[in-house]
Amino acid sequence: MSTTFGLLLGFVADRVLGDPRRFHPVAGFGQTAARLESHLYADSRVAGTAYTTALVGTTALAGVMAERLTRERPVLHTLVTAAATWSVLGARSLEREAETMAGLLEEKDIPAARDRLSHLCARDATHLEADELARATVESLAENTSDACVAPLLWGGALGVPGLLAYRAINTLDAMVGYRSPKYANFGWASARLDDLVNLLPARACAVLTGVVAGRYGEARRVWERDAPQHPSPNAGPVEAAFAGALGLSLGGTNNYGSYTEDRGTLGDGPTPTVADVRRTAVLARRVGVAAAGAAAILAVARGRLWD
C-alpha cells in the first residue's frame, strides 16, 4: 500500500505546489543529458541508442535501488514514492500555463501570448492570431495531459519508483533530441521511438478517461477511431482526437515549427477553438488527471497483491 499512498500524496503535492521551484530533478537530468550529448553526439542511430540507453538505464537503476532500500520501511517508501511522483508530474504547472495563456488572450495581448506559447509547445507563433493561439493551447494541453500526468502516474502504478523515473527520463530525452530536425534525425531516433513505445498504452488510457470524465465517451471514442490516424503521432493523435470529441471541437490543421511544417488533419466535427475554450480544456485536463491518479492507485494495489 505504500506505493499507492505515495502516488496519491505526490499527486496532491503537484496539485498544491506545482513543480519544485529550485533544484528540480528533471532539470538536473536535462543538464546531465546535455553534457553527455556533447561527448557522445554523432549523426548516427548507434550513437543515439547508446546515449538513450545510458541515461534511461542509469535512471531506472536509481529507481530500483530506491525501491530496494526502502521496501522494508513503509513510511520511508511512501515518502520516496511521493517525492518521485511530485518530481515527475507536471499537471499543475501545465494548468498554470493554460491559465496564463487564457488571461493574455482574454486581454487581447496577442504579442505576449505569442511569446508565452513557447512554454507549451515548439510551434512558430510569429503570425498566429487569437483563435490559432487558442487552438495551439488546447492541443498542447491535451497532448501534455497524457505526457505530463497520465503516463507517469500509470507507469508509477505499474512499476513503482523505477517506472516513474524511467518514464520521465524517456519523455525528457524525446523533448530534447527526439524531434525532427537535420541534427537529430538519426541521433534522436532511439529516444523518439522509445517514447512512442512507452506512451502507447497510457495515451489510449488518457483518451478513454477523457471521454469518461467528460460524460461524452461515445463521441470521444468515435472521433478518436475515425480521425486519430490522420495525426502524424501514434499517441498524440488518440489523445487530441478524444479531447476534440469530448469538448465538441475541431482540432488539427497545419502547424509551423520553424524548420518544418506538420499536417495533423482534422480531428472532430465541431467549431475550431476560441479563447473561451482554453479554460474549458484546462478544467477537463484537471479532471482527467484526478481520474488517472485513481487508476494508478488501483494499479499499485493490484501490483502489490500480485507480488505478495
Short mmCIF file of C-alpha atoms in Angstrom, two decimals:
data_model
loop_
_atom_site.label_atom_id
_atom_site.label_comp_id
_atom_site.label_asym_id
_atom_site.label_seq_id
_atom_site.Cartn_x
_atom_site.Cartn_y
_atom_site.Cartn_z
CA MET A 1 0.00 0.00 0.00
CA SER A 2 2.95 2.37 0.42
CA THR A 3 3.22 2.77 -3.36
CA THR A 4 -0.46 3.66 -3.55
CA PHE A 5 -0.24 6.22 -0.74
CA GLY A 6 2.98 7.62 -2.18
CA LEU A 7 1.46 8.10 -5.64
CA LEU A 8 -1.59 9.86 -4.22
CA LEU A 9 0.49 12.02 -1.90
CA GLY A 10 2.78 13.02 -4.77
CA PHE A 11 -0.23 13.81 -6.95
CA VAL A 12 -1.65 16.06 -4.23
CA ALA A 13 1.75 17.76 -3.85
CA ASP A 14 1.78 18.51 -7.56
CA ARG A 15 -1.78 19.88 -7.43
CA VAL A 16 -0.96 22.13 -4.47
CA LEU A 17 2.62 23.14 -5.21
CA GLY A 18 3.26 22.57 -8.90
CA ASP A 19 6.82 21.89 -10.00
CA PRO A 20 9.63 22.36 -7.45
CA ARG A 21 10.84 25.95 -7.74
CA ARG A 22 14.52 25.15 -7.21
CA PHE A 23 16.71 22.11 -7.76
CA HIS A 24 14.12 20.41 -9.98
CA PRO A 25 15.30 16.80 -10.55
CA VAL A 26 14.06 16.83 -14.15
CA ALA A 27 16.02 20.00 -14.87
CA GLY A 28 19.09 18.36 -13.34
CA PHE A 29 18.57 15.30 -15.52
CA GLY A 30 18.29 17.57 -18.56
CA GLN A 31 21.58 19.25 -17.73
CA THR A 32 23.26 15.87 -17.34
CA ALA A 33 21.79 14.71 -20.64
CA ALA A 34 23.03 17.85 -22.40
CA ARG A 35 26.57 17.32 -21.09
CA LEU A 36 26.56 13.68 -22.16
CA GLU A 37 25.27 14.66 -25.58
CA SER A 38 28.25 16.98 -26.05
CA HIS A 39 30.53 13.94 -25.62
CA LEU A 40 28.53 11.26 -27.44
CA TYR A 41 26.83 13.14 -30.26
CA ALA A 42 27.26 11.74 -33.74
CA ASP A 43 24.90 11.76 -36.67
CA SER A 44 24.07 8.08 -36.26
CA ARG A 45 21.41 5.89 -34.69
CA VAL A 46 24.06 3.82 -32.94
CA ALA A 47 25.38 6.83 -31.02
CA GLY A 48 21.85 7.95 -30.19
CA THR A 49 20.89 4.49 -28.97
CA ALA A 50 23.94 4.36 -26.69
CA TYR A 51 23.08 7.82 -25.34
CA THR A 52 19.45 6.89 -24.62
CA THR A 53 20.37 3.52 -23.10
CA ALA A 54 22.95 5.06 -20.76
CA LEU A 55 20.64 7.77 -19.44
CA VAL A 56 17.44 5.76 -19.18
CA GLY A 57 19.25 2.70 -17.80
CA THR A 58 21.00 4.73 -15.10
CA THR A 59 17.79 6.46 -14.10
CA ALA A 60 15.85 3.19 -13.93
CA LEU A 61 18.63 1.63 -11.85
CA ALA A 62 18.43 4.53 -9.40
CA GLY A 63 14.71 3.84 -9.08
CA VAL A 64 15.32 0.14 -8.46
CA MET A 65 17.85 0.94 -5.75
CA ALA A 66 15.42 3.37 -4.09
CA GLU A 67 12.77 0.66 -4.06
CA ARG A 68 15.09 -1.96 -2.60
CA LEU A 69 16.49 0.32 0.09
CA THR A 70 13.04 1.35 1.34
CA ARG A 71 10.77 -1.64 0.69
CA GLU A 72 11.02 -2.87 4.30
CA ARG A 73 10.24 0.61 5.67
CA PRO A 74 6.71 1.53 4.54
CA VAL A 75 6.71 5.13 5.75
CA LEU A 76 10.03 5.89 4.08
CA HIS A 77 8.93 4.09 0.91
CA THR A 78 5.73 6.16 0.86
CA LEU A 79 7.74 9.37 1.14
CA VAL A 80 10.24 8.33 -1.54
CA THR A 81 7.40 7.38 -3.90
CA ALA A 82 5.65 10.67 -3.17
CA ALA A 83 8.81 12.66 -3.85
CA ALA A 84 9.41 10.80 -7.11
CA THR A 85 5.79 11.30 -8.17
CA TRP A 86 5.86 15.02 -7.38
CA SER A 87 9.13 15.47 -9.27
CA VAL A 88 7.93 13.78 -12.48
CA LEU A 89 4.42 15.21 -12.70
CA GLY A 90 3.78 18.49 -14.50
CA ALA A 91 -0.01 18.74 -14.43
CA ARG A 92 -0.37 21.78 -12.17
CA SER A 93 2.36 23.71 -13.97
CA LEU A 94 0.69 22.85 -17.29
CA GLU A 95 -2.61 24.18 -15.95
CA ARG A 96 -0.93 27.38 -14.79
CA GLU A 97 0.47 27.93 -18.27
CA ALA A 98 -3.02 27.45 -19.69
CA GLU A 99 -4.41 29.97 -17.21
CA THR A 100 -1.69 32.45 -18.17
CA MET A 101 -2.41 31.99 -21.87
CA ALA A 102 -6.14 32.36 -21.27
CA GLY A 103 -5.57 35.60 -19.40
CA LEU A 104 -3.36 37.06 -22.12
CA LEU A 105 -5.82 36.10 -24.84
CA GLU A 106 -8.77 37.48 -22.89
CA GLU A 107 -6.87 40.76 -22.51
CA LYS A 108 -6.14 40.66 -26.26
CA ASP A 109 -2.41 40.87 -25.58
CA ILE A 110 -1.51 38.87 -28.69
CA PRO A 111 2.26 39.67 -28.73
CA ALA A 112 2.63 38.43 -25.15
CA ALA A 113 0.53 35.35 -25.90
CA ARG A 114 2.74 34.55 -28.90
CA ASP A 115 5.81 34.75 -26.68
CA ARG A 116 4.19 32.65 -23.97
CA LEU A 117 3.18 29.82 -26.30
CA SER A 118 6.79 28.59 -26.28
CA HIS A 119 6.19 27.44 -22.69
CA LEU A 120 3.68 24.91 -24.02
CA CYS A 121 4.97 23.82 -27.43
CA ALA A 122 7.57 24.45 -30.12
CA ARG A 123 5.09 25.84 -32.65
CA ASP A 124 6.15 29.01 -34.50
CA ALA A 125 3.73 31.62 -33.14
CA THR A 126 5.05 34.60 -35.11
CA HIS A 127 1.93 35.08 -37.20
CA LEU A 128 -0.70 33.32 -35.07
CA GLU A 129 -3.79 35.27 -34.09
CA ALA A 130 -6.04 34.75 -31.06
CA ASP A 131 -8.02 31.73 -32.24
CA GLU A 132 -4.94 29.95 -33.61
CA LEU A 133 -3.15 30.60 -30.33
CA ALA A 134 -6.19 29.15 -28.56
CA ARG A 135 -6.07 26.07 -30.78
CA ALA A 136 -2.37 25.59 -30.11
CA THR A 137 -3.00 25.87 -26.38
CA VAL A 138 -5.92 23.42 -26.40
CA GLU A 139 -3.93 20.87 -28.42
CA SER A 140 -0.87 21.25 -26.19
CA LEU A 141 -3.00 20.83 -23.08
CA ALA A 142 -4.46 17.63 -24.48
CA GLU A 143 -1.14 16.10 -25.52
CA ASN A 144 0.70 17.13 -22.36
CA THR A 145 -2.07 15.90 -20.08
CA SER A 146 -1.10 12.45 -21.30
CA ASP A 147 2.68 13.01 -21.22
CA ALA A 148 2.97 15.03 -18.02
CA CYS A 149 0.26 13.45 -15.91
CA VAL A 150 -1.49 10.29 -17.07
CA ALA A 151 1.51 8.35 -18.38
CA PRO A 152 3.86 8.89 -15.39
CA LEU A 153 1.07 8.05 -12.95
CA LEU A 154 0.21 4.82 -14.74
CA TRP A 155 3.85 3.77 -15.03
CA GLY A 156 4.24 4.56 -11.33
CA GLY A 157 1.23 2.41 -10.54
CA ALA A 158 2.57 -0.46 -12.64
CA LEU A 159 6.28 -0.34 -11.73
CA GLY A 160 6.67 1.97 -8.75
CA VAL A 161 9.58 4.38 -8.45
CA PRO A 162 11.56 2.83 -11.34
CA GLY A 163 8.54 3.31 -13.61
CA LEU A 164 8.15 6.94 -12.56
CA LEU A 165 11.78 7.86 -13.06
CA ALA A 166 12.40 5.88 -16.24
CA TYR A 167 9.29 7.27 -17.90
CA ARG A 168 10.25 10.87 -17.15
CA ALA A 169 13.80 10.23 -18.41
CA ILE A 170 12.45 8.84 -21.69
CA ASN A 171 9.96 11.67 -22.15
CA THR A 172 12.59 14.31 -21.37
CA LEU A 173 15.02 12.85 -23.88
CA ASP A 174 12.30 12.83 -26.52
CA ALA A 175 11.72 16.53 -25.87
CA MET A 176 15.45 17.23 -26.09
CA VAL A 177 16.56 15.18 -29.09
CA GLY A 178 13.52 13.30 -30.39
CA TYR A 179 12.04 15.95 -32.64
CA ARG A 180 12.54 16.06 -36.38
CA SER A 181 15.49 18.19 -37.45
CA PRO A 182 18.61 17.57 -39.54
CA LYS A 183 20.72 17.39 -36.38
CA TYR A 184 18.59 14.84 -34.51
CA ALA A 185 17.03 12.77 -37.31
CA ASN A 186 19.42 9.92 -36.51
CA PHE A 187 20.80 10.73 -33.06
CA GLY A 188 17.33 11.26 -31.62
CA TRP A 189 15.76 8.23 -33.31
CA ALA A 190 16.08 5.87 -30.33
CA SER A 191 14.70 8.44 -27.87
CA ALA A 192 11.73 9.20 -30.11
CA ARG A 193 10.86 5.57 -30.78
CA LEU A 194 11.22 4.60 -27.12
CA ASP A 195 8.94 7.47 -26.14
CA ASP A 196 6.39 6.27 -28.70
CA LEU A 197 6.56 2.78 -27.21
CA VAL A 198 6.13 3.71 -23.54
CA ASN A 199 3.22 6.02 -24.37
CA LEU A 200 1.22 3.56 -26.47
CA LEU A 201 -0.98 2.30 -23.62
CA PRO A 202 -1.04 5.46 -21.45
CA ALA A 203 -2.13 7.65 -24.38
CA ARG A 204 -5.06 5.38 -25.08
CA ALA A 205 -5.91 5.22 -21.39
CA CYS A 206 -5.86 9.03 -21.39
CA ALA A 207 -8.23 9.06 -24.37
CA VAL A 208 -10.63 6.71 -22.56
CA LEU A 209 -10.52 8.73 -19.33
CA THR A 210 -11.11 11.93 -21.27
CA GLY A 211 -14.34 10.64 -22.74
CA VAL A 212 -15.48 9.14 -19.43
CA VAL A 213 -14.91 12.18 -17.21
CA ALA A 214 -16.47 14.49 -19.83
CA GLY A 215 -19.57 12.30 -19.97
CA ARG A 216 -19.11 12.01 -23.74
CA TYR A 217 -17.28 8.72 -24.07
CA GLY A 218 -19.17 7.61 -27.17
CA GLU A 219 -18.40 10.82 -29.06
CA ALA A 220 -14.77 10.89 -27.89
CA ARG A 221 -14.30 7.27 -28.97
CA ARG A 222 -15.98 7.90 -32.34
CA VAL A 223 -13.74 10.86 -33.16
CA TRP A 224 -10.66 9.02 -31.86
CA GLU A 225 -11.26 5.97 -34.03
CA ARG A 226 -12.15 7.97 -37.11
CA ASP A 227 -9.67 10.86 -37.01
CA ALA A 228 -6.62 9.88 -34.95
CA PRO A 229 -4.93 8.06 -37.88
CA GLN A 230 -4.62 11.42 -39.66
CA HIS A 231 -2.30 12.69 -36.92
CA PRO A 232 1.42 12.03 -37.50
CA SER A 233 1.93 10.98 -33.87
CA PRO A 234 0.67 7.50 -32.91
CA ASN A 235 -0.01 8.72 -29.36
CA ALA A 236 -0.90 12.40 -29.58
CA GLY A 237 -3.48 11.54 -32.24
CA PRO A 238 -5.80 9.48 -29.99
CA VAL A 239 -5.48 11.96 -27.12
CA GLU A 240 -6.14 15.09 -29.16
CA ALA A 241 -8.98 13.40 -31.05
CA ALA A 242 -10.58 12.30 -27.77
CA PHE A 243 -10.32 15.83 -26.38
CA ALA A 244 -11.88 17.15 -29.60
CA GLY A 245 -14.80 14.76 -29.25
CA ALA A 246 -15.21 15.39 -25.53
CA LEU A 247 -15.17 19.18 -25.97
CA GLY A 248 -17.24 19.23 -29.15
CA LEU A 249 -14.46 20.98 -31.07
CA SER A 250 -12.42 20.50 -34.23
CA LEU A 251 -8.67 20.40 -33.66
CA GLY A 252 -5.75 19.81 -36.01
CA GLY A 253 -4.58 21.55 -39.13
CA THR A 254 -1.20 22.58 -40.49
CA ASN A 255 1.33 23.69 -37.87
CA ASN A 256 4.60 25.50 -38.49
CA TYR A 257 7.55 24.52 -36.31
CA GLY A 258 10.12 26.76 -37.96
CA SER A 259 12.29 24.14 -39.63
CA TYR A 260 9.32 22.07 -40.83
CA THR A 261 5.54 22.02 -41.08
CA GLU A 262 3.20 19.27 -39.96
CA ASP A 263 -0.28 18.42 -41.20
CA ARG A 264 -2.36 16.97 -38.37
CA GLY A 265 -5.53 16.52 -40.38
CA THR A 266 -8.89 17.49 -38.89
CA LEU A 267 -9.88 15.95 -35.56
CA GLY A 268 -13.53 16.33 -34.60
CA ASP A 269 -16.70 17.85 -36.02
CA GLY A 270 -17.37 21.00 -34.01
CA PRO A 271 -16.15 24.57 -34.33
CA THR A 272 -12.48 25.41 -34.05
CA PRO A 273 -11.31 26.58 -30.60
CA THR A 274 -11.79 30.13 -29.44
CA VAL A 275 -10.31 31.91 -26.45
CA ALA A 276 -13.13 30.70 -24.18
CA ASP A 277 -12.21 27.07 -24.86
CA VAL A 278 -8.78 27.35 -23.21
CA ARG A 279 -10.14 27.44 -19.66
CA ARG A 280 -12.72 24.77 -20.53
CA THR A 281 -9.94 22.48 -21.72
CA ALA A 282 -7.91 23.13 -18.57
CA VAL A 283 -10.87 22.03 -16.44
CA LEU A 284 -11.22 18.83 -18.45
CA ALA A 285 -7.48 18.15 -18.19
CA ARG A 286 -7.64 18.54 -14.41
CA ARG A 287 -10.47 16.04 -14.16
CA VAL A 288 -8.58 13.58 -16.36
CA GLY A 289 -5.60 13.91 -14.01
CA VAL A 290 -7.72 13.08 -10.96
CA ALA A 291 -9.13 10.03 -12.76
CA ALA A 292 -5.60 8.95 -13.74
CA ALA A 293 -4.46 9.19 -10.11
CA GLY A 294 -7.31 6.88 -9.14
CA ALA A 295 -6.40 4.43 -11.91
CA ALA A 296 -2.75 4.49 -10.84
CA ALA A 297 -3.74 3.75 -7.25
CA ILE A 298 -5.75 0.74 -8.41
CA LEU A 299 -2.79 -0.47 -10.49
CA ALA A 300 -0.48 -0.12 -7.49
CA VAL A 301 -2.83 -2.14 -5.27
CA ALA A 302 -3.08 -4.87 -7.92
CA ARG A 303 0.70 -4.89 -8.31
CA GLY A 304 1.17 -5.20 -4.56
CA ARG A 305 -1.22 -8.14 -4.33
CA LEU A 306 0.46 -9.83 -7.29
CA TRP A 307 3.84 -9.73 -5.57
CA ASP A 308 2.65 -10.57 -2.05
#
